[in-house]
Amino acid sequence: MARVILLRADIADRFRKRHKRPHPEFGSGTIGAAARSFERSALPRACDAEYLRCLRIMIEAQLDPPEHHLS
């Protein structure tokens, strides 16, 4: 799912740069905008272990993008 969100953010960012407007489905090109189309859990009161695991997944996905993910 992390890779899907990052890919959607990349698609939206390219669309925004080319068309000077947000992508109709994926938003403005930010990771947050791309993630908004998915169901979200409530934020924890503190950075608990589960929250930190989620952050780690997103960071690792950004550091190791798929081959077809153009930047």
Coordinates of N, CA and C in Angstrom, one line a residue:
M1 N 0.8 -1.2 0.0 CA 0.0 0.0 0.0 C 0.9 1.3 0.0
A2 N 2.0 1.2 0.7 CA 2.9 2.4 0.7 C 3.4 2.7 -0.7
R3 N 3.7 1.7 -1.4 CA 4.2 1.9 -2.8 C 3.1 2.5 -3.7
V4 N 1.8 2.0 -3.5 CA 0.7 2.6 -4.2 C 0.5 4.0 -3.9
I5 N 0.6 4.4 -2.7 CA 0.4 5.8 -2.3 C 1.5 6.7 -2.9
L6 N 2.8 6.2 -2.8 CA 3.9 6.9 -3.4 C 3.7 7.1 -4.9
L7 N 3.3 6.0 -5.6 CA 3.1 6.1 -7.0 C 2.0 7.0 -7.4
R8 N 0.9 7.0 -6.6 CA -0.2 8.0 -6.9 C 0.3 9.4 -6.6
A9 N 1.1 9.6 -5.6 CA 1.6 11.0 -5.4 C 2.5 11.4 -6.5
D10 N 3.3 10.5 -7.0 CA 4.1 10.9 -8.2 C 3.3 11.2 -9.4
I11 N 2.3 10.4 -9.7 CA 1.4 10.6 -10.9 C 0.8 12.0 -10.7
A12 N 0.2 12.2 -9.5 CA -0.5 13.5 -9.3 C 0.5 14.7 -9.4
D13 N 1.7 14.5 -8.9 CA 2.7 15.6 -9.0 C 3.0 15.9 -10.5
R14 N 3.2 14.9 -11.3 CA 3.5 15.1 -12.7 C 2.3 15.7 -13.4
F15 N 1.1 15.3 -13.0 CA -0.1 15.9 -13.6 C -0.2 17.3 -13.3
R16 N 0.0 17.7 -12.0 CA -0.1 19.1 -11.5 C 0.9 20.0 -12.3
K17 N 2.1 19.5 -12.4 CA 3.1 20.3 -13.1 C 2.8 20.5 -14.6
R18 N 2.2 19.5 -15.2 CA 1.9 19.6 -16.6 C 0.6 20.4 -16.9
H19 N -0.4 20.2 -16.1 CA -1.7 20.8 -16.3 C -2.0 22.0 -15.4
K20 N -1.1 22.3 -14.5 CA -1.3 23.4 -13.6 C -2.6 23.3 -12.7
R21 N -2.9 22.1 -12.4 CA -4.1 21.9 -11.5 C -3.9 20.5 -10.8
P22 N -4.6 20.2 -9.7 CA -4.5 18.9 -9.1 C -5.0 17.8 -9.9
H23 N -4.5 16.6 -9.7 CA -5.0 15.4 -10.4 C -6.4 15.2 -9.8
P24 N -7.4 14.9 -10.7 CA -8.8 14.7 -10.2 C -9.0 13.6 -9.2
E25 N -8.2 12.6 -9.2 CA -8.3 11.5 -8.3 C -7.3 11.4 -7.2
F26 N -6.0 11.8 -7.5 CA -4.9 11.6 -6.6 C -4.5 12.9 -5.9
G27 N -5.0 14.0 -6.2 CA -4.8 15.2 -5.5 C -3.6 16.0 -6.1
S28 N -2.9 16.8 -5.2 CA -1.9 17.8 -5.5 C -0.5 17.3 -5.8
G29 N -0.3 16.0 -5.5 CA 1.0 15.5 -5.6 C 1.8 15.2 -4.3
T30 N 1.1 15.5 -3.2 CA 1.8 15.2 -1.9 C 1.4 13.8 -1.5
I31 N 2.2 13.2 -0.6 CA 1.9 11.9 -0.1 C 0.6 11.9 0.7
G32 N 0.3 13.0 1.5 CA -0.9 13.1 2.2 C -2.1 13.1 1.3
A33 N -2.1 13.9 0.2 CA -3.2 14.0 -0.7 C -3.5 12.6 -1.3
A34 N -2.4 11.9 -1.7 CA -2.6 10.6 -2.3 C -3.1 9.6 -1.3
A35 N -2.8 9.7 0.0 CA -3.3 8.8 1.0 C -4.7 9.0 1.4
R36 N -5.2 10.2 1.1 CA -6.6 10.5 1.6 C -7.7 9.7 1.0
S37 N -7.4 9.0 -0.1 CA -8.4 8.2 -0.8 C -8.6 6.8 -0.1
F38 N -7.7 6.5 0.9 CA -7.7 5.3 1.6 C -8.3 5.5 3.0
E39 N -8.9 4.5 3.6 CA -9.5 4.6 4.9 C -8.3 4.8 5.9
R40 N -8.6 5.7 6.8 CA -7.6 6.1 7.8 C -8.0 5.6 9.2
S41 N -7.0 5.3 10.0 CA -7.2 5.0 11.4 C -7.1 6.3 12.2
A42 N -7.6 6.3 13.4 CA -7.4 7.4 14.3 C -5.9 7.6 14.6
L43 N -5.4 8.8 14.8 CA -4.1 9.0 15.2 C -3.9 8.6 16.6
P44 N -2.8 8.0 17.0 CA -2.6 7.6 18.4 C -2.3 8.9 19.2
R45 N -2.5 8.8 20.5 CA -2.1 10.0 21.4 C -0.6 10.2 21.4
A46 N 0.1 9.1 21.3 CA 1.6 9.2 21.3 C 2.1 8.3 20.2
C47 N 3.4 8.4 19.9 CA 4.0 7.6 18.8 C 4.2 6.2 19.4
D48 N 3.2 5.4 19.4 CA 3.3 4.0 19.9 C 4.0 3.1 18.9
A49 N 4.3 1.9 19.2 CA 5.0 1.0 18.4 C 4.3 0.8 17.0
E50 N 3.0 0.6 17.0 CA 2.3 0.4 15.7 C 2.5 1.6 14.8
Y51 N 2.4 2.8 15.4 CA 2.5 4.1 14.6 C 3.9 4.2 14.0
L52 N 4.9 3.9 14.8 CA 6.3 3.9 14.4 C 6.6 2.9 13.3
R53 N 5.9 1.7 13.4 CA 6.1 0.7 12.3 C 5.5 1.2 11.0
C54 N 4.4 1.9 11.0 CA 3.8 2.5 9.8 C 4.7 3.6 9.2
L55 N 5.3 4.4 10.1 CA 6.3 5.4 9.6 C 7.5 4.7 8.9
R56 N 7.9 3.7 9.5 CA 9.1 2.9 9.0 C 8.8 2.4 7.6
I57 N 7.6 1.8 7.4 CA 7.2 1.3 6.1 C 7.2 2.4 5.1
M58 N 6.7 3.6 5.4 CA 6.6 4.7 4.4 C 8.0 5.2 4.1
I59 N 8.9 5.3 5.1 CA 10.3 5.7 4.9 C 11.0 4.7 4.1
E60 N 10.9 3.4 4.4 CA 11.6 2.4 3.6 C 11.1 2.4 2.1
A61 N 9.8 2.6 1.9 CA 9.3 2.6 0.6 C 9.8 3.8 -0.2
Q62 N 10.0 4.9 0.5 CA 10.6 6.1 -0.2 C 12.1 5.9 -0.5
L63 N 12.8 5.2 0.3 CA 14.2 5.0 0.1 C 14.5 3.9 -0.9
D64 N 13.5 3.0 -1.1 CA 13.7 1.9 -2.1 C 12.5 1.9 -3.1
P65 N 12.5 2.9 -3.9 CA 11.3 3.0 -4.9 C 11.4 1.9 -5.9
P66 N 10.3 1.4 -6.4 CA 10.3 0.4 -7.5 C 11.0 0.9 -8.7
E67 N 11.4 -0.1 -9.5 CA 12.2 0.3 -10.8 C 11.3 1.2 -11.7
H68 N 10.0 0.9 -11.8 CA 9.2 1.7 -12.7 C 8.8 3.1 -12.2
H69 N 9.1 3.3 -11.0 CA 8.7 4.6 -10.3 C 9.7 5.7 -10.8
L70 N 9.3 6.5 -11.7 CA 10.2 7.5 -12.3 C 10.2 8.8 -11.4
S71 N 11.4 9.3 -11.2 CA 11.5 10.6 -10.4 C 12.2 11.7 -11.2

